[in-house]
Coordinates of C-alpha atoms in Angstrom, one line a residue:
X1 CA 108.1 -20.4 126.5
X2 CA 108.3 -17.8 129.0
X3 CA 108.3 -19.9 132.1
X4 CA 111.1 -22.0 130.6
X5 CA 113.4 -19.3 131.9
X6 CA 112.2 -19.1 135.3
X7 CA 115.2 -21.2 136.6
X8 CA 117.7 -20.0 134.1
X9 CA 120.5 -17.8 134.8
X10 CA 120.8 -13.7 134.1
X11 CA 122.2 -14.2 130.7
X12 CA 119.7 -16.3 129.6
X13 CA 116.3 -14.0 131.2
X14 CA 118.5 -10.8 129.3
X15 CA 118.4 -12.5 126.0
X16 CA 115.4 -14.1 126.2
X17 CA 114.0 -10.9 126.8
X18 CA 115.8 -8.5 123.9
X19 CA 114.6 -11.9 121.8
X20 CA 111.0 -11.1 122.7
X21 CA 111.2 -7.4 122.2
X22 CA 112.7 -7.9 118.9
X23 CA 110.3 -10.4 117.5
X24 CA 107.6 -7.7 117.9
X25 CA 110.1 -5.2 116.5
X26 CA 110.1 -7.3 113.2
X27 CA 106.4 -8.2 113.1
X28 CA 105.1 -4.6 113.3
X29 CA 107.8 -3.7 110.8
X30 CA 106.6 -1.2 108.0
X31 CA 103.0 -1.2 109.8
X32 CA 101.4 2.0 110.0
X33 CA 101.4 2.8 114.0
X34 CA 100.3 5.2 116.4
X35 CA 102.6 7.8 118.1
X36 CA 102.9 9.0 121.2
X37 CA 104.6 11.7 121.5
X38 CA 107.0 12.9 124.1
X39 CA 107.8 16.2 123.9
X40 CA 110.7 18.2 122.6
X41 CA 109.9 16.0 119.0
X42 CA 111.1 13.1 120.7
X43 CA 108.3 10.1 121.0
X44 CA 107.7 6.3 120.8
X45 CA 104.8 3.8 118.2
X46 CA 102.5 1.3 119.3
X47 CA 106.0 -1.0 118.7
X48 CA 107.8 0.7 121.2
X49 CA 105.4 0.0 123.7
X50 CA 104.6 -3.5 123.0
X51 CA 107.8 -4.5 122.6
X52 CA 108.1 -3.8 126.0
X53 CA 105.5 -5.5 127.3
X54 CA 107.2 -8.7 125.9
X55 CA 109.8 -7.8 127.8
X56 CA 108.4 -7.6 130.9
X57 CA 106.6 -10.7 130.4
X58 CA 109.8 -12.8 130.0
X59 CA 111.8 -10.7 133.0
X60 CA 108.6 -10.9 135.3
X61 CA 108.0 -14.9 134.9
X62 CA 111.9 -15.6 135.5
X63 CA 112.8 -12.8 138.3
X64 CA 109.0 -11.6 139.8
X65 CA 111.5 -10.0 142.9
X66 CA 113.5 -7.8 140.5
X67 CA 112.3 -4.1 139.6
X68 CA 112.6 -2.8 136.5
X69 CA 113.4 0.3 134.6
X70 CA 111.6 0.4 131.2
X71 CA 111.7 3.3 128.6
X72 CA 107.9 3.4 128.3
X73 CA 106.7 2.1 131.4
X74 CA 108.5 4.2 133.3
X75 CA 110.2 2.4 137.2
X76 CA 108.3 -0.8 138.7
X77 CA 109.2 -1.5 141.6
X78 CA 111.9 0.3 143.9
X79 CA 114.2 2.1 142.5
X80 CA 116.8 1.8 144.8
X81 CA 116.2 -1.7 144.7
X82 CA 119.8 -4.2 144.3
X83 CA 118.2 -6.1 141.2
X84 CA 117.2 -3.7 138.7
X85 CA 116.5 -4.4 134.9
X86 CA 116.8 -1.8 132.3
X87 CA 114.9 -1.9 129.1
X88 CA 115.2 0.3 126.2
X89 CA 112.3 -2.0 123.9
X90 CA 113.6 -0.3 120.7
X91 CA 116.1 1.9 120.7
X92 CA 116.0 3.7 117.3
X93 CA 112.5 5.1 117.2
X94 CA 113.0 7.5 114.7
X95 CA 115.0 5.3 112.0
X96 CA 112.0 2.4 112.9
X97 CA 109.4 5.1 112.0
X98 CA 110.4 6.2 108.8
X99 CA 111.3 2.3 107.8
X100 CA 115.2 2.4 108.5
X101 CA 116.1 -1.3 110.1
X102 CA 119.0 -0.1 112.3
X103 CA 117.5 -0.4 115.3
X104 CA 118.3 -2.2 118.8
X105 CA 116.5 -3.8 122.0
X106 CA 118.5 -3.8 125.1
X107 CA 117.9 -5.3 128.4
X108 CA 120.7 -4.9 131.0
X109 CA 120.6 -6.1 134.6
X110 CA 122.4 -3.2 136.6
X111 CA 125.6 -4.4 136.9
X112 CA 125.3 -7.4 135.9
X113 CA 124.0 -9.7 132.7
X114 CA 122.8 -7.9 129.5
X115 CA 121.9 -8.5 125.8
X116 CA 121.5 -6.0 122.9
X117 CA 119.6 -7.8 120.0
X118 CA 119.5 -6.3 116.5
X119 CA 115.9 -7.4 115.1
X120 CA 116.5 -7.2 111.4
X121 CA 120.2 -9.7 111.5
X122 CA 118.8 -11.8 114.3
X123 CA 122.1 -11.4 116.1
X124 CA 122.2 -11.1 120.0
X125 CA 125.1 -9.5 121.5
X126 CA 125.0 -10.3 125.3
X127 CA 127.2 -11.0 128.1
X128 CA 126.8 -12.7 131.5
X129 CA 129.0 -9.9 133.4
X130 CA 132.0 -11.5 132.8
X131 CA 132.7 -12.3 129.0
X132 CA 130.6 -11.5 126.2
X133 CA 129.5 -13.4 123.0
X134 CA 127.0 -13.0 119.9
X135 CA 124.7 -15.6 119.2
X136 CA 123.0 -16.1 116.1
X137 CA 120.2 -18.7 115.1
X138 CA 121.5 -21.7 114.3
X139 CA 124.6 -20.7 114.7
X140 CA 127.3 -21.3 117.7
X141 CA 127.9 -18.6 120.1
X142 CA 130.7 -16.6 119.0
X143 CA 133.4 -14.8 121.3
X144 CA 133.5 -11.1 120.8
X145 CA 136.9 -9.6 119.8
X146 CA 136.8 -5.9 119.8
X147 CA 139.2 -4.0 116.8
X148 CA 140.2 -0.8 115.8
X149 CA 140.6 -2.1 112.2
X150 CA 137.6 -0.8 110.7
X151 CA 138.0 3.0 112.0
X152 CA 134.7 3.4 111.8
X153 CA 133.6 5.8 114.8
X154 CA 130.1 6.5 115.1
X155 CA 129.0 9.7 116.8
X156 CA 126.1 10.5 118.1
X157 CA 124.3 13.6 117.5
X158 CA 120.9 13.2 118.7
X159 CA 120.0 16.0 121.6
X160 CA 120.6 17.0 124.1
X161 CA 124.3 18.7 124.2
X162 CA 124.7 19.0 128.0
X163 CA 128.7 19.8 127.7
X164 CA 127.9 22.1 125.1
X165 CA 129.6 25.1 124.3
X166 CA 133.1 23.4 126.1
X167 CA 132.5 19.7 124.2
X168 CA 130.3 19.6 121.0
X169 CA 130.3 16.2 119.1
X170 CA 129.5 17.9 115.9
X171 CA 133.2 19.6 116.3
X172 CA 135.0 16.7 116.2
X173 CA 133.5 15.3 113.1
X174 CA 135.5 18.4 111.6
X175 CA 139.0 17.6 113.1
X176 CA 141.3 17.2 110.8
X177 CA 142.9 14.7 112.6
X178 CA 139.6 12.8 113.2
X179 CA 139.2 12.6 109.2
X180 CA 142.5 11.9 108.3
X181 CA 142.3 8.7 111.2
X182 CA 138.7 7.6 111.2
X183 CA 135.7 7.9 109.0
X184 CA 132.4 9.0 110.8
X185 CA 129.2 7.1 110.9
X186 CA 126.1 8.3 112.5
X187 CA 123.6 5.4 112.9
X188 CA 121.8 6.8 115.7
X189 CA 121.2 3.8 117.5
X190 CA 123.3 2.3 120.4
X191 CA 123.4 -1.1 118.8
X192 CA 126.6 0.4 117.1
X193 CA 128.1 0.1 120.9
X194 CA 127.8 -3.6 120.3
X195 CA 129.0 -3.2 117.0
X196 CA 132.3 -1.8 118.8
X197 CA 132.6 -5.0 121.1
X198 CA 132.3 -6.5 118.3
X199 CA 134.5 -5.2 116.0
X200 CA 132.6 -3.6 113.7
X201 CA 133.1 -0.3 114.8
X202 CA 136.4 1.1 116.0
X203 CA 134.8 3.5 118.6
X204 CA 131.5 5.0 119.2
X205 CA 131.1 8.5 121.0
X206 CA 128.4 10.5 122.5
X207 CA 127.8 13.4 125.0
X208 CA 125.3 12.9 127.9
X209 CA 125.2 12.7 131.3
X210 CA 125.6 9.5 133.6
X211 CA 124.9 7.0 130.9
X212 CA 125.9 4.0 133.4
X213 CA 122.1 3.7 134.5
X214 CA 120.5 4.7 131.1
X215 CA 118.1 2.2 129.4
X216 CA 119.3 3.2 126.2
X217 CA 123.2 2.7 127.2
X218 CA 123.0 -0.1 129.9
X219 CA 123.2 -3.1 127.9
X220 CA 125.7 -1.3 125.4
X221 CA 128.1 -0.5 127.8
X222 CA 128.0 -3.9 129.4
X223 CA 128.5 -6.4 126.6
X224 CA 131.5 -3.8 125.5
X225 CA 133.1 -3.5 129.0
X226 CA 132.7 -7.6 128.9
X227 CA 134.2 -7.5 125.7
X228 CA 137.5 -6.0 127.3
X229 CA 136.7 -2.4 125.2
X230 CA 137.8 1.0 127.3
X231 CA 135.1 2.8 128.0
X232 CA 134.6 5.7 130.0
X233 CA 133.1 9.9 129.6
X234 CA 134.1 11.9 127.3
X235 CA 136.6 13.6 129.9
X236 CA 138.7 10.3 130.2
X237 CA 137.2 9.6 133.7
X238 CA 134.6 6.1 134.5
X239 CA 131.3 6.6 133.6
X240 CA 129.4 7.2 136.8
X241 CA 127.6 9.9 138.9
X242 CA 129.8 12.4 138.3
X243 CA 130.5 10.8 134.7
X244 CA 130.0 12.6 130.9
X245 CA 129.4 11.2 127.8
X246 CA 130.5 8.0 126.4
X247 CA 134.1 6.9 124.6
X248 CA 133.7 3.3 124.0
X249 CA 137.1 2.0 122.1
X250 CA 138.2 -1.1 120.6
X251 CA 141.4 -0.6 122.4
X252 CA 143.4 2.1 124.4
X253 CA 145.6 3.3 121.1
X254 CA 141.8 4.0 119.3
X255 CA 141.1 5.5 123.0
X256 CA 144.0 8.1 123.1
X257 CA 143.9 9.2 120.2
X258 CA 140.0 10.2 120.2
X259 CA 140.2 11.9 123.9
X260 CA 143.2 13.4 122.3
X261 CA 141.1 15.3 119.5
X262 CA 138.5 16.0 121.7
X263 CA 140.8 17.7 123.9
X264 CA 141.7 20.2 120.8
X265 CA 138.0 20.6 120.1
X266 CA 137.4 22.3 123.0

């Protein structure tokens, strides 16, 4: 199955690969598993890690030149390198641990193809750099059409607060215009990025430093910049080097007015 993909294209290696993570995500599924922990309270199961290795498998039979990123194995091959993958296995540890299903597996090829796969609906959100779809079994692939119609707006409150005391999430969840607009969600889990591509979510906001290159964030931002979402820090400027934070909007009205009330929070 593996070596099918070895002459596929980037799309197809990204969602084969968030496919194979999330079949182990499923299997081991209300298991009782090892942890390994990683300081600060933070760490990953015996799911976490073989998910990954699934992962690899797939990536390293279709592109054995690449390098990739992975949040347990830590950097194979060079870092600098110009094809890089980046693979959070599951991202969602803690809801997976205590038997909460909202959970993701993302695989993102920097700048390029990437697929976020949500274990428990068997939906795939991917893109191939261009456009972005969600694929379901048995089911056609399905355009993603990002909108604001929901106002849903998850925020994310997991640690750490690096633009903290200027920019605290946690403050704008008490705006009164952010109440009186939007209704919160906190799923802690960046498969509600995809949910904003598509159109699930109106927006989805964190703090953070240059998510662009993050394994948890890659594949996220990707399918939603495909999607034709705005995205950029929590300042209004592109995620990058010198980026903050994530804003990821169904549309530029959803966009203003959320950099807006995060302007008064401060």
């Amino acid at each position: 199955m593996v070596d099918s993909y070895a002459n596929s294209d980037d799309a197809a290696v990204a969602i084969a690969g968030a496919r194979a993570g999330a079949d182990v995500v499923r299997a081991m599924y209300g298991r009782r598993l090892s942890r390994i922990d990683k300081g600060a309270g933070d760490f990953a199961t015996t799911a976490d890690v073989e998910a990954e290795k699934a992962i690899l498998g797939v990536i390293r039979a279709a592109r054995p030149d690449d390098a990739i990123l992975g949040e347990e194995g830590g950097q194979q091959g060079a870092a600098e390198a110009v094809r890089q993958w980046l693979v959070d296995p599951l991202c969602g540890t803690l809801n997976y641990a205590v038997g909460n299903m909202l959970v993701a597996v993302n695989v993102a090829l920097r700048d390029g193809a990437a697929a976020v796969a949500d274990p428990f609906s068997g939906e795939v959100f991917f893109t191939d750099g261009k456009a972005a779809w969600v694929r379901h079994d048995g089911a056609d692939d399905a355009l993603l059409t990002p909108t604001p119609a929901s106002r849903l707006v998850d925020v994310n409150l997991d640690p750490p607060f690096p633009s903290a005391p200027e920019f605290r999430a946690v403050d704008l969840l008490a705006h009164p215009g952010f109440i009186d607009y939007f209704r919160p969600r906190v799923v802690s889990t960046t498969l509600a990025l995809a949910w904003v591509a598509a159109g699930k979510r109106a927006a989805y906001v964190t703090d953070g430093g240059n998510l662009s290159e993050s394994v948890h964030f890659a594949a996220g931002i990707a399918v939603c910049r495909a999607a034709g979402c705005v995205v950029t820090g929590i300042d209004g400027a592109p995620i990058g080097e010198a980026g903050r934070g994530l804003v990821a909007a169904a549309d530029d009205e959803t966009h203003g007015l959320l950099m807006s009330m995060m302007r008064r929070c401060r």
